[in-house]
Coordinates of C-alpha atoms in Angstrom, one line a residue:
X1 CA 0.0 0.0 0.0
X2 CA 0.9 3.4 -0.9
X3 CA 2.1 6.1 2.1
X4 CA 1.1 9.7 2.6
X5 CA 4.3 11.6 2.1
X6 CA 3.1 14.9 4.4
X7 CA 2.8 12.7 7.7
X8 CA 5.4 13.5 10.1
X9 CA 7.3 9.5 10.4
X10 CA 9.5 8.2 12.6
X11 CA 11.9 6.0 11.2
X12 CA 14.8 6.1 9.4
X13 CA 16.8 8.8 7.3
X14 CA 16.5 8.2 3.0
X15 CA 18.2 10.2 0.9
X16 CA 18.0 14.2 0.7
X17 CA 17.3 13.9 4.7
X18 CA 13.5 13.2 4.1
X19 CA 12.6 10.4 7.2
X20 CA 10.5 7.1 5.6
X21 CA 8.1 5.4 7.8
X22 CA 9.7 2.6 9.6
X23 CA 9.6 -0.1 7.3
X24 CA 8.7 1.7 4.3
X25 CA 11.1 2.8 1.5
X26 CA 10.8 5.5 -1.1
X27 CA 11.0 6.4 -5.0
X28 CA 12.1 9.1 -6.9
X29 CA 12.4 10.5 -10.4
X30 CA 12.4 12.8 -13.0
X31 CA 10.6 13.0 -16.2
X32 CA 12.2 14.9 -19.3
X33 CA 10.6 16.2 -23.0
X34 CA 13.4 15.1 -25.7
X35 CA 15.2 18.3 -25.2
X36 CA 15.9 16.9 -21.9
X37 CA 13.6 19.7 -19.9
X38 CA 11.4 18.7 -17.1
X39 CA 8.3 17.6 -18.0
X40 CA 5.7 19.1 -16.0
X41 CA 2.5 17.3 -15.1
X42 CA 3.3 13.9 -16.9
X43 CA 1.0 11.1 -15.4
X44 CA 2.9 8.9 -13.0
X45 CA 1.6 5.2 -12.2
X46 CA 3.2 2.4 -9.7
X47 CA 2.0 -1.2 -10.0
X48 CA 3.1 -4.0 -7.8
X49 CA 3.9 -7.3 -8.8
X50 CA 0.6 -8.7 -9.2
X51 CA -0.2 -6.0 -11.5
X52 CA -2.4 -3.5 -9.4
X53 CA -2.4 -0.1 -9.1
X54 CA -1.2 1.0 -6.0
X55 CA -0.4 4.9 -6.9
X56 CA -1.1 7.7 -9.2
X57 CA 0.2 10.9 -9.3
X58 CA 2.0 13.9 -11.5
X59 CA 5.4 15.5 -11.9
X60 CA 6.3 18.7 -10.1
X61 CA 7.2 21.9 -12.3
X62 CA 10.6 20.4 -12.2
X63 CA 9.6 17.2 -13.6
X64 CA 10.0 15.0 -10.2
X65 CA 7.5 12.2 -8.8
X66 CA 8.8 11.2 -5.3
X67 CA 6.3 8.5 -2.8
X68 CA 7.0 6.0 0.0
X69 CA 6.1 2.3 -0.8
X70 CA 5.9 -0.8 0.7
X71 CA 9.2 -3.0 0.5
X72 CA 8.6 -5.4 -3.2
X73 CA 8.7 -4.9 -6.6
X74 CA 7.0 -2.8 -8.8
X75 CA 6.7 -0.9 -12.3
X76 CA 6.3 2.8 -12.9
X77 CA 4.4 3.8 -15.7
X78 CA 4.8 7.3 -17.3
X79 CA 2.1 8.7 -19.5
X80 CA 1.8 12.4 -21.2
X81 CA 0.2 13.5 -24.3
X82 CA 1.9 13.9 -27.3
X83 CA 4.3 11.1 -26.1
X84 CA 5.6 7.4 -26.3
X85 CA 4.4 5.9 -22.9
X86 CA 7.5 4.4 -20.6
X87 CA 7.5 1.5 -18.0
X88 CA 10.4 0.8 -16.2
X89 CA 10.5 -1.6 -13.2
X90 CA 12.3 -1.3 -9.6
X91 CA 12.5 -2.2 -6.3
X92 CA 11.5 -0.7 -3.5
X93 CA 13.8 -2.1 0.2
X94 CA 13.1 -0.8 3.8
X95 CA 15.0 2.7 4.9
X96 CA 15.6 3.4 1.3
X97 CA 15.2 5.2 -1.5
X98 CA 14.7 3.2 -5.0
X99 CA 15.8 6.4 -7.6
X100 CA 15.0 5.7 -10.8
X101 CA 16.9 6.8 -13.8
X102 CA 15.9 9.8 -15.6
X103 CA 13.1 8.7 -17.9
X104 CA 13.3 10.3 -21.2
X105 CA 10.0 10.8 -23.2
X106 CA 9.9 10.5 -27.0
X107 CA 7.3 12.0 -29.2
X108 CA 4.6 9.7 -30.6
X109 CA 3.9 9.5 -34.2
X110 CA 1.5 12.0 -35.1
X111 CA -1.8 10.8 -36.4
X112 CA -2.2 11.5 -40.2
X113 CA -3.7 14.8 -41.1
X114 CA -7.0 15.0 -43.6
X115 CA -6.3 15.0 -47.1
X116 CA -6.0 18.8 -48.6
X117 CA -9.9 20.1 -49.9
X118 CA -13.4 20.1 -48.4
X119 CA -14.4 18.2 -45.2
X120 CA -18.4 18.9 -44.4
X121 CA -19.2 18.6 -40.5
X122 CA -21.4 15.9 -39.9
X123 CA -23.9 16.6 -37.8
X124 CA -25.7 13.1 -36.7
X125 CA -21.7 12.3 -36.0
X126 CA -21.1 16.0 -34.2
X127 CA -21.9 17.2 -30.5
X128 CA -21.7 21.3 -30.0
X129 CA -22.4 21.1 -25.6
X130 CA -21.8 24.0 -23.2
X131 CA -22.2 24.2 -19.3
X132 CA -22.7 26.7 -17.1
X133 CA -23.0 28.0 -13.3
X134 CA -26.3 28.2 -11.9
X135 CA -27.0 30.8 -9.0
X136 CA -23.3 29.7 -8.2
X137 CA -23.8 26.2 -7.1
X138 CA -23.9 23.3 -9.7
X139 CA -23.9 23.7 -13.6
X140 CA -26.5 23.3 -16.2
X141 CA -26.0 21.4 -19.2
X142 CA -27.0 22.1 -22.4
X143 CA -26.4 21.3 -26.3
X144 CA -27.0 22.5 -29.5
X145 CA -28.9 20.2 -32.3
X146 CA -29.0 22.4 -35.1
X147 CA -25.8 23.6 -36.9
X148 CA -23.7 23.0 -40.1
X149 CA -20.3 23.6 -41.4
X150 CA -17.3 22.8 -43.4
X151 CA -13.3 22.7 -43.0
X152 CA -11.4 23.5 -45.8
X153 CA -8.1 21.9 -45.3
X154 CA -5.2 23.4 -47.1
X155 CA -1.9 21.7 -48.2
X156 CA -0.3 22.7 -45.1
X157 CA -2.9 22.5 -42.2
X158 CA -2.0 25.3 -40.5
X159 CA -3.2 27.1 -43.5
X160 CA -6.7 25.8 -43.5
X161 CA -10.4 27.6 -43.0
X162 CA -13.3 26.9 -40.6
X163 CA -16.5 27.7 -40.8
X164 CA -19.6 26.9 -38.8
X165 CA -23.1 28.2 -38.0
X166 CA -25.0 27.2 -35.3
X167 CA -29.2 27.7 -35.0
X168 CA -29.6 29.8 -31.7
X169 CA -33.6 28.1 -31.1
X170 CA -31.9 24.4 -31.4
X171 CA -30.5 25.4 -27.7
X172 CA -31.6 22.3 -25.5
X173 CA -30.9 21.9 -21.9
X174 CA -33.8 19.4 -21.1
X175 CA -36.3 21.6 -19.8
X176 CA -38.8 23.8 -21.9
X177 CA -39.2 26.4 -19.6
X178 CA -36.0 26.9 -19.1
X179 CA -35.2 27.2 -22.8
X180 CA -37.3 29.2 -23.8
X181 CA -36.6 31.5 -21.5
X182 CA -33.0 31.2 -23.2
X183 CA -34.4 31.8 -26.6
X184 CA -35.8 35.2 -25.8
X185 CA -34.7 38.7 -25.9
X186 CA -32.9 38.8 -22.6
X187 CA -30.4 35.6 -23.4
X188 CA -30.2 34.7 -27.1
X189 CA -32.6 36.7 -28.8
X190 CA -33.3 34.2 -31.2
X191 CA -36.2 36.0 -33.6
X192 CA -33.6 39.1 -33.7
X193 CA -30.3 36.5 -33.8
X194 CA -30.9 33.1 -35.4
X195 CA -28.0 31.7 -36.0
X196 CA -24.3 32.2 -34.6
X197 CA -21.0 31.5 -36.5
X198 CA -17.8 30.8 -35.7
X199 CA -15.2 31.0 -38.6
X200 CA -11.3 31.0 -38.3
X201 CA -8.4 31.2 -40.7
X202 CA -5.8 30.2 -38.2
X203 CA -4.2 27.2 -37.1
X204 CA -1.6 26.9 -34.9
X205 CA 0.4 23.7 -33.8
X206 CA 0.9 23.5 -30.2
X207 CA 2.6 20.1 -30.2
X208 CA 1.7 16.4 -30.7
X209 CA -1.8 16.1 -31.6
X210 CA -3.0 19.4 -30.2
X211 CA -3.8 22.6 -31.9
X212 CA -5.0 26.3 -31.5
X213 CA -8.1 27.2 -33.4
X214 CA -8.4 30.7 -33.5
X215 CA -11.1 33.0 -35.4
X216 CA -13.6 35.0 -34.5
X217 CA -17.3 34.4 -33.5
X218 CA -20.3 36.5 -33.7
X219 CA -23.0 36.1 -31.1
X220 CA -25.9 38.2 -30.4
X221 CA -24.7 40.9 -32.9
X222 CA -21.2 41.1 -31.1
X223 CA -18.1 39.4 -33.0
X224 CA -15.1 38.9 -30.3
X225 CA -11.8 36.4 -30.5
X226 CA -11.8 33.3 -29.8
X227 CA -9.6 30.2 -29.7
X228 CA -10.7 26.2 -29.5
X229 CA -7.6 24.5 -27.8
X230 CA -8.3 21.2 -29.9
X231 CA -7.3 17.8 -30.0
X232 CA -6.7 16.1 -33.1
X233 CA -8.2 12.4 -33.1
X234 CA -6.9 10.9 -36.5
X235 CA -8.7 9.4 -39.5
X236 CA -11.2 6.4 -39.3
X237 CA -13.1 4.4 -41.5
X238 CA -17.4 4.8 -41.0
X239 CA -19.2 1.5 -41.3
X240 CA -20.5 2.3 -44.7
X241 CA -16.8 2.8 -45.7
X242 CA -16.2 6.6 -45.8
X243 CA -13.2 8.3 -44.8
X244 CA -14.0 10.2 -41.1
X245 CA -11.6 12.8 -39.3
X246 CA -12.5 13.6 -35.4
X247 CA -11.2 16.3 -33.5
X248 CA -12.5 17.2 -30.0
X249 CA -12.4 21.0 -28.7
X250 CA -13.2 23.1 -25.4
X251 CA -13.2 27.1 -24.8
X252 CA -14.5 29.4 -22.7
X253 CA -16.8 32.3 -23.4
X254 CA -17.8 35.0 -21.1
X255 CA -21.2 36.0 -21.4
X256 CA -20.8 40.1 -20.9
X257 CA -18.1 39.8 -23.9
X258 CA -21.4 39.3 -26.1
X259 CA -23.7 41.8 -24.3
X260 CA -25.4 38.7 -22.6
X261 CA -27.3 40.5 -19.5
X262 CA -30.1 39.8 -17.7
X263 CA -32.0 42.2 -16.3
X264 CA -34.4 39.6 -14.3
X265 CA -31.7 37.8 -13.3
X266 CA -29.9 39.5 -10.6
X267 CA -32.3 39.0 -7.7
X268 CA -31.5 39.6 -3.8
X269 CA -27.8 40.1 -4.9
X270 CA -27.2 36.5 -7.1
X271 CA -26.6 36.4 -10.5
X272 CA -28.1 33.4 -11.9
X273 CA -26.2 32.0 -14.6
X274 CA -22.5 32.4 -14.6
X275 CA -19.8 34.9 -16.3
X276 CA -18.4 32.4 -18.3
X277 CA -19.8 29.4 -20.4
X278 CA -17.7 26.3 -21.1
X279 CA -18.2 24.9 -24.9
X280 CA -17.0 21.8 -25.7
X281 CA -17.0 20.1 -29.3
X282 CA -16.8 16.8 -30.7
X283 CA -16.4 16.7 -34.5
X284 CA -16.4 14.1 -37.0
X285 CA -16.0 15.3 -40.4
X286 CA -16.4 13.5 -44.0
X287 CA -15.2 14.8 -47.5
X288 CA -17.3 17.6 -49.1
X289 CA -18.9 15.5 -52.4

């Protein structure tokens, strides 16, 4: 079993001076990128012999992962995106400290980009969901189901185009009332504002399969900035055959940026739906025939 590092032991002196619980004996290492940098907040596992997890955890800003184990032997696993994942086994004795060698990630193949031309969004394949803060306490959950649009995918991907429009009334977040209170004038306006779009012309690499969406996206008459940190899921084959790309992406919007007030809503001091909205997007897209 796994021991708490931040009891105060008694026992016996490891290495750097930190005291291990009598019995017990300790593990540390470091995780480096291939420029040999610490890698912050890799994923860190330990498994004993029988296979089970007995501790998960992260690397510090400088890349280290220290615990206190049970005497036996075990495997560390280290996990981060963008990576090849490492195992490496060791052993843990009584009184002392097991240090691992430095454990070097590499970069895992990148998953191969959509061909160059016009990729339609499908939408029975596609999920555009948001969640926000209600009267501060827990979130409400919502989705759009009516929207459309297209990725034009250039020869280098960074130079490609997106362009989506979503229907404003296709807001759903389970209850009617609730909704259409969204549709109206004081939220989305949606006889004066039908549809929002999003479109970008920017694409920026930000390692491994992740990417930078930027563009701009008009809501309620008000176009601001806006990026989708994204993450690139590779090409698949549908079950009729057809070629699929998938992508997932999250941002966060804050409602004032798009003049989204309530008048009725700030009542004995609380404001009922939070500053910002979470979006989050799954995409699957086809070629445009």
């Amino acid at each position: 079993m796994a021991l708490v590092l931040l009891r105060r032991w008694k026992g016996s002196s490891g290495q750097g001076g930190v005291r291990l619980p009598e019995g017990a004996g300790g593990l540390g290492c470091q995780v480096l990128d291939p420029v040999q940098l610490p890698l912050y907040r890799a994923d860190v596992s330990v498994r004993d012999a029988s296979g089970r997890e007995v501790l998960t955890g992260q690397t510090d800003p400088h890349g280290r992962f220290t615990a206190t184990l049970a005497p036996g032997d075990y495997v560390l696993a280290v996990t981060c995106e963008g990576f090849r994942p490492v195992r490496r086994p060791f052993t843990c004795a009584a009184g002392a400290h097991a240090t691992v060698e430095p454990v070097a990630m590499e970069p895992a193949p990148a998953p191969a980009l959509p061909t160059p031309g016009a990729w339609r969004i499908d939408p029975d394949h596609t999920a555009v969901r948001f969640a926000a803060r209600h009267i501060g306490l827990s979130q409400v959950h919502g989705r759009f189901n009516g929207f459309e649009g297209t990725l034009w995918v250039g020869e280098r991907m960074e130079e490609s185009r997106l362009d989506v429009v979503i229907e404003t009334a296709s807001i759903d977040t389970g209850v009617r009332q609730r909704d259409e209170h969204l549709r109206s004038a004081e939220f989305l306006g949606v006889a004066q504002y039908p549809y929002m779009q999003f479109t970008s012309d920017r694409f920026v690499h930000r390692g491994g399969p992740r990417w930078s969406v930027q563009g701009v996206l008009n809501l309620h008459g008000v176009s601001r900035n806006v990026a989708l940190d994204t993450r690139y899921l590779g090409i698949g084959t549908g079950i009729m055959g057809e070629t699929r790309a998938a992508c997932s992406a999250v941002t966060e919007l804050h409602r004032e940026d798009f003049t989204l007030n309530w008048k009725s809503m700030i009542q004995r001091g609380i404001a009922m739906i939070g500053a910002t909205i979470r979006v989050e997007l799954d995409i699957q897209a086809v070629p445009q025939s």
